Short mmCIF file of C-alpha atoms in Angstrom, two decimals:
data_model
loop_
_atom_site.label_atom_id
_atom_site.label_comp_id
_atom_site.label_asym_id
_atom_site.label_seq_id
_atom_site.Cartn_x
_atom_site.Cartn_y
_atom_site.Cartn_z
CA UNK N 13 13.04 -28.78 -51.95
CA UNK N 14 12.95 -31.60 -54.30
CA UNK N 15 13.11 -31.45 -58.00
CA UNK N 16 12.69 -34.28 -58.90
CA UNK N 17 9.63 -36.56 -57.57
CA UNK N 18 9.40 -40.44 -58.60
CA UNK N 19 6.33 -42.60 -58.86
CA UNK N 20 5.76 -45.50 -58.09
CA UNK N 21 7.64 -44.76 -54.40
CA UNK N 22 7.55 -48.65 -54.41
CA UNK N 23 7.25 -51.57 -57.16
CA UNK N 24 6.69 -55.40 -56.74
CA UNK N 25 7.31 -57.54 -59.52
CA UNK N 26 8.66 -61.23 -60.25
CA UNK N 27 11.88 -62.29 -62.05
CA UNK N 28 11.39 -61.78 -65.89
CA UNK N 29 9.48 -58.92 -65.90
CA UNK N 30 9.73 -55.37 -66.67
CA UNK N 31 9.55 -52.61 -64.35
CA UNK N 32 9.49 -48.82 -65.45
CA UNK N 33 9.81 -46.08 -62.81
CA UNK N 34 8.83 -42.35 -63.47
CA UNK N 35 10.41 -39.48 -62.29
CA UNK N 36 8.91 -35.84 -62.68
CA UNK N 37 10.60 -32.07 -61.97
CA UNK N 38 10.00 -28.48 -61.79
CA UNK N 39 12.00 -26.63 -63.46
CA UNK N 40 14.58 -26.39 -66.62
CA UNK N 41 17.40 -28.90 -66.01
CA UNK N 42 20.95 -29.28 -68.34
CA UNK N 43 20.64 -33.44 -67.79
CA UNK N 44 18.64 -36.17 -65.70
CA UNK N 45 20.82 -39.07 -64.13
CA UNK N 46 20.06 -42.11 -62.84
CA UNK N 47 21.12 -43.54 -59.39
CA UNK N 48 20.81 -46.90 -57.65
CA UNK N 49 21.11 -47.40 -54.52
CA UNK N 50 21.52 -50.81 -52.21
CA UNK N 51 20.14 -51.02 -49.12
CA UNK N 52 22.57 -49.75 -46.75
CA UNK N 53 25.14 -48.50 -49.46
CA UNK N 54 25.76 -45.63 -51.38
CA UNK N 55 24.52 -44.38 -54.86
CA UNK N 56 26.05 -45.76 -57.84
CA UNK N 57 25.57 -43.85 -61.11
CA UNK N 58 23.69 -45.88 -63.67
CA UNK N 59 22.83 -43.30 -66.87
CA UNK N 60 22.98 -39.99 -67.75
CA UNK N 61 20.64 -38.11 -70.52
CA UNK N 62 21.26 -34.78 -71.88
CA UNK N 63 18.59 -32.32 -72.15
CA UNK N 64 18.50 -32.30 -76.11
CA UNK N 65 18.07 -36.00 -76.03
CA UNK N 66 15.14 -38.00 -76.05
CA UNK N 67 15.71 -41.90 -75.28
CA UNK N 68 19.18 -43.56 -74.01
CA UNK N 69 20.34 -47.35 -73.48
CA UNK N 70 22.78 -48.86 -71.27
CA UNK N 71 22.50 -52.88 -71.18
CA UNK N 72 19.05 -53.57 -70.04
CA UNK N 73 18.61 -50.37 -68.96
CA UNK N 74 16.52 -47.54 -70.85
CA UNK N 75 16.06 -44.06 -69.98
CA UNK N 76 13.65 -41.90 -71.83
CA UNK N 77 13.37 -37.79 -71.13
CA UNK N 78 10.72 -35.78 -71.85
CA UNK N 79 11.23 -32.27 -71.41
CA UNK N 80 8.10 -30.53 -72.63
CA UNK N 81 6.35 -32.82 -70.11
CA UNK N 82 9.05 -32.33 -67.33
CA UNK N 83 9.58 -36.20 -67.44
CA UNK N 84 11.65 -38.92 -67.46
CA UNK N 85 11.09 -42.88 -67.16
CA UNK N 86 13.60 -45.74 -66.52
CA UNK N 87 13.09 -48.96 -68.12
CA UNK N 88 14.28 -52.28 -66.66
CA UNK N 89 13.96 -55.07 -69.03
CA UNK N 90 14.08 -58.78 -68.04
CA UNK N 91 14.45 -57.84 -64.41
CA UNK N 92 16.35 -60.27 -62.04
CA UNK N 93 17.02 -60.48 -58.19
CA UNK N 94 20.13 -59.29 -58.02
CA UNK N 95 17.80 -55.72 -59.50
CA UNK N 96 16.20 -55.61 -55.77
CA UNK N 97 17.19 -51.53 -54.95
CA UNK N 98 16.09 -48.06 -54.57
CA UNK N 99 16.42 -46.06 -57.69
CA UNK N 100 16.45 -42.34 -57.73
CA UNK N 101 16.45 -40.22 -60.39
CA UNK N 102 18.53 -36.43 -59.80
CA UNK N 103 18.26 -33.48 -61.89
CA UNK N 104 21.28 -31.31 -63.06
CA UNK N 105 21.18 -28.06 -63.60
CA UNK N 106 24.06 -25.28 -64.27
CA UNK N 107 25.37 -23.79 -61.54
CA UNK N 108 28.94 -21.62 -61.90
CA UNK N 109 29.98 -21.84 -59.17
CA UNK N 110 29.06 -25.56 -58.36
CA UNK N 111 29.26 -26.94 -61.76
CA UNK N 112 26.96 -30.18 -61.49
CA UNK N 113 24.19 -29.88 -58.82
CA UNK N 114 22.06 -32.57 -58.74
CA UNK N 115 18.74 -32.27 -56.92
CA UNK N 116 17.13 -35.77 -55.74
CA UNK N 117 13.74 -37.24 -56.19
CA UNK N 118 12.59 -39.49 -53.05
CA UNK N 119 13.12 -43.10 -54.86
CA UNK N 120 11.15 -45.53 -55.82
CA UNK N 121 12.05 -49.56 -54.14
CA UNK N 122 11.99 -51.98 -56.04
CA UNK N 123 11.85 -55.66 -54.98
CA UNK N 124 11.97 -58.08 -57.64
CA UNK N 125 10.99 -61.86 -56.26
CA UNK N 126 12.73 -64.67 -57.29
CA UNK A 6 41.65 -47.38 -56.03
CA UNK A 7 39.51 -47.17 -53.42
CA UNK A 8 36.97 -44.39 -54.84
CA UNK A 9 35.56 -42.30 -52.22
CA UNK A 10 35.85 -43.48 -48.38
CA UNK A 11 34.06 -42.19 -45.47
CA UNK A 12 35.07 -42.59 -41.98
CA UNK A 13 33.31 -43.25 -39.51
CA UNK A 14 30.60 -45.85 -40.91
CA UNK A 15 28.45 -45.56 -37.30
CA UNK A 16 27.99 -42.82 -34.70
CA UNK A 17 26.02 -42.35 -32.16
CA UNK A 18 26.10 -38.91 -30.37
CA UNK A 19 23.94 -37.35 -27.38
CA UNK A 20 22.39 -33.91 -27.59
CA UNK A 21 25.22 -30.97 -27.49
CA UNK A 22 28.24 -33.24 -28.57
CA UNK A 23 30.74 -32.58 -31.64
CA UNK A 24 32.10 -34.84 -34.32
CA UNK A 25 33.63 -34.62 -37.24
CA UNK A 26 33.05 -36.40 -40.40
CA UNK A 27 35.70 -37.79 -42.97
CA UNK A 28 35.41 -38.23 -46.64
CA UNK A 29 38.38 -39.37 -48.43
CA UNK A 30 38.96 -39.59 -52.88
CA UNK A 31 41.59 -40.92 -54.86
CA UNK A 32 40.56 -39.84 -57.57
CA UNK A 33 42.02 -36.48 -58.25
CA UNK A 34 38.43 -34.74 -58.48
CA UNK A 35 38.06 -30.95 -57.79
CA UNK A 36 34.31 -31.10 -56.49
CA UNK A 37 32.74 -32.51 -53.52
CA UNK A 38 29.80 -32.85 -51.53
CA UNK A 39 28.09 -33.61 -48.40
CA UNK A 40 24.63 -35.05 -48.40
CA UNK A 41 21.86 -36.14 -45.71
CA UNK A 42 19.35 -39.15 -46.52
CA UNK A 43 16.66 -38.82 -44.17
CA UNK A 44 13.91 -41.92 -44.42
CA UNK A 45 11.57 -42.04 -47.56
CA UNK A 46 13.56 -39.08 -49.26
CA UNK A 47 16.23 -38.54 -51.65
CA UNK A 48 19.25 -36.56 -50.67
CA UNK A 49 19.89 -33.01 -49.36
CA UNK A 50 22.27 -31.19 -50.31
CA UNK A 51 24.66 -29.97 -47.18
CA UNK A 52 27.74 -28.27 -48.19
CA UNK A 53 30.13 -28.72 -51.06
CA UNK A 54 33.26 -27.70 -52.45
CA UNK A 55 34.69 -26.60 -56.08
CA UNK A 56 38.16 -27.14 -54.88
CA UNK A 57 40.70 -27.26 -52.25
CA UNK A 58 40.57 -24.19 -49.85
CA UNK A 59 36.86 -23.53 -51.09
CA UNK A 60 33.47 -24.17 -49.66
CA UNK A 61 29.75 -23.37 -50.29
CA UNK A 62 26.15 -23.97 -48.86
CA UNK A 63 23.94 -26.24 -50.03
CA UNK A 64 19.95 -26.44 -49.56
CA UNK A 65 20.61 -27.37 -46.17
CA UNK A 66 23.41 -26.28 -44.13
CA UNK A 67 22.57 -24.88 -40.89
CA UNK A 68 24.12 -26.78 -38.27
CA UNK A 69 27.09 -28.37 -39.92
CA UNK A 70 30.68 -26.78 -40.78
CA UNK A 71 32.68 -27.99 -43.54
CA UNK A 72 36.52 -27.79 -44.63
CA UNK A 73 38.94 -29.03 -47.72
CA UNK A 74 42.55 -28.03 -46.53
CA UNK A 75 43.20 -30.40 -48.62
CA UNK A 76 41.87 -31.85 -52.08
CA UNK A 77 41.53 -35.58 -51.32
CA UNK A 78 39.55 -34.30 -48.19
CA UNK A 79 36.37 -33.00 -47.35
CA UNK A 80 35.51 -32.32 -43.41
CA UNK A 81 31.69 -32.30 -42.03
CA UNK A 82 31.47 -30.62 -38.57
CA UNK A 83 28.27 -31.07 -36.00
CA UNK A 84 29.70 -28.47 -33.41
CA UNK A 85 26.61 -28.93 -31.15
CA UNK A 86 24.78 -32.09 -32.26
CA UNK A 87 21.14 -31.80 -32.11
CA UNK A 88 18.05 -35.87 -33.16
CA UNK A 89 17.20 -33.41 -35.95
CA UNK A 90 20.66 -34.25 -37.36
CA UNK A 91 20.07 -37.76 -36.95
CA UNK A 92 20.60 -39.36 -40.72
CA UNK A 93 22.35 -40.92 -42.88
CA UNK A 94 25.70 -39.24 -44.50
CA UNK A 95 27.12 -39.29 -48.26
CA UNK A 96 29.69 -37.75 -49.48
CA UNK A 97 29.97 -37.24 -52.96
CA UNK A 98 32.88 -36.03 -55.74
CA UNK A 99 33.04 -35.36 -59.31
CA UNK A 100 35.94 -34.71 -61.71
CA UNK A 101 35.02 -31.17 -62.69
CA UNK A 102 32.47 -28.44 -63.48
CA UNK A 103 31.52 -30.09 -66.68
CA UNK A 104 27.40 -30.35 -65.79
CA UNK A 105 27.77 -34.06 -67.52
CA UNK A 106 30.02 -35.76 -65.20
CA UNK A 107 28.55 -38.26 -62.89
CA UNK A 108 29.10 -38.40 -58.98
CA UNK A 109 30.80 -40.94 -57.11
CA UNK A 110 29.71 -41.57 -53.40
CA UNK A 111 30.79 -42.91 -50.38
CA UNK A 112 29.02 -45.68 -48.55
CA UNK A 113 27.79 -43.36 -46.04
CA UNK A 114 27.35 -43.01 -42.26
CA UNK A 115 24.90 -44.04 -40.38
CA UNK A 116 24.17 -41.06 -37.35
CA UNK A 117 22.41 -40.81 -34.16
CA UNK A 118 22.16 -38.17 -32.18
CA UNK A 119 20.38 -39.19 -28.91
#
């Protein structure tokens, strides 16, 4: 099953402008992390926030968590080509014997025209 | 350092065959995983491992084998191929059971079974 469930599943925009994906889940997580992923590649790790935070930067990147709504958003400001991916967010939660399982949302794609 | 490396990139398999895959890290981590990407959704959770002679389920395991003889390596088995297994493959490792450690994954391979 999957924890974590983004919206938009896909986002158009043009070079410049911002573009904020939501992610939503089920149940009490430890920390909510951030993945993009080129077409044809694998994930790449972008940002990780704890559950006792509230709002995170990394570069253009910001990453806000909401945990009494089950939510989380990711920011990208100034967006450029080169941003053109799918971007999933993954929820952690403890596991002893596993340490950090992440559970996947489905992605959202997003294209940003030149 | 070449991260984590998975061999082969492309398969293609008929019904009732077997193949193993190969996931390879340099990086000295203790836990590993195999993941399926099917279209549209985010990744499954196969198998993983908490360290070298170990090996657990994940969400979705029937149908696949796994081994770590040793730690650099992580083995996914299809001992009877079936199209339901058709997907893509990521393998995934992370330093330790800390639940705040990001995973690093593999560029993934690309499987059909016919």
């Amino acid at each position: 099953s999957q924890q974590g469930e983004e919206d938009p599943q896909a986002l158009s925009i043009q070079e410049g402008e911002n573009a904020t994906m939501n992610c939503s889940y089920k149940t009490s997580i430890n920390n909510l992390q951030w993945y993009r992923q080129n077409s044809g590649r694998g994930l790449v790790h972008l940002i990780l926030i704890r559950s006792n935070e509230r709002e995170k930067h990394s570069g253009r990147l910001r990453v806000t968590l909401d945990t009494s709504k089950k939510s989380s958003s990711l920011l990208i400001t100034a967006s450029r080509a080169a941003d053109t991916a799918s971007y999933f967010c993954a929820t952690a939660t403890i596991n002893n014997n596993a340490g950090n399982m992440l559970t996947f949302g489905g992605g959202t794609r997003l294209m940003v025209k030149p | 350092n070449a991260g984590v490396t998975q061999t082969p990139k492309f398969r293609v398999l008929k019904t009732g065959q077997s193949m193993t895959l190969l996931c390879a890290q340099d990086m000295n981590h203790e836990y590993m995983y195999w993941y399926r990407q099917d279209p549209g959704m985010g990744l499954r959770l196969i198998h993983y491992s908490v360290g070298e002679g170990t090996t657990a389920k994940g969400e979705v395991p029937d149908g696949y084998n796994v081994s770590r003889l040793k730690k650099q390596n992580f083995l996914l088995g299809l001992e009877s191929a079936a199209p339901s297994q058709t997907s893509v493959y990521f393998c995934a490792s992370t330093i330790g059971q800390s639940s705040y450690n990001e995973q690093f994954f593999g560029p993934g391979t690309r499987l059909t079974v016919l």
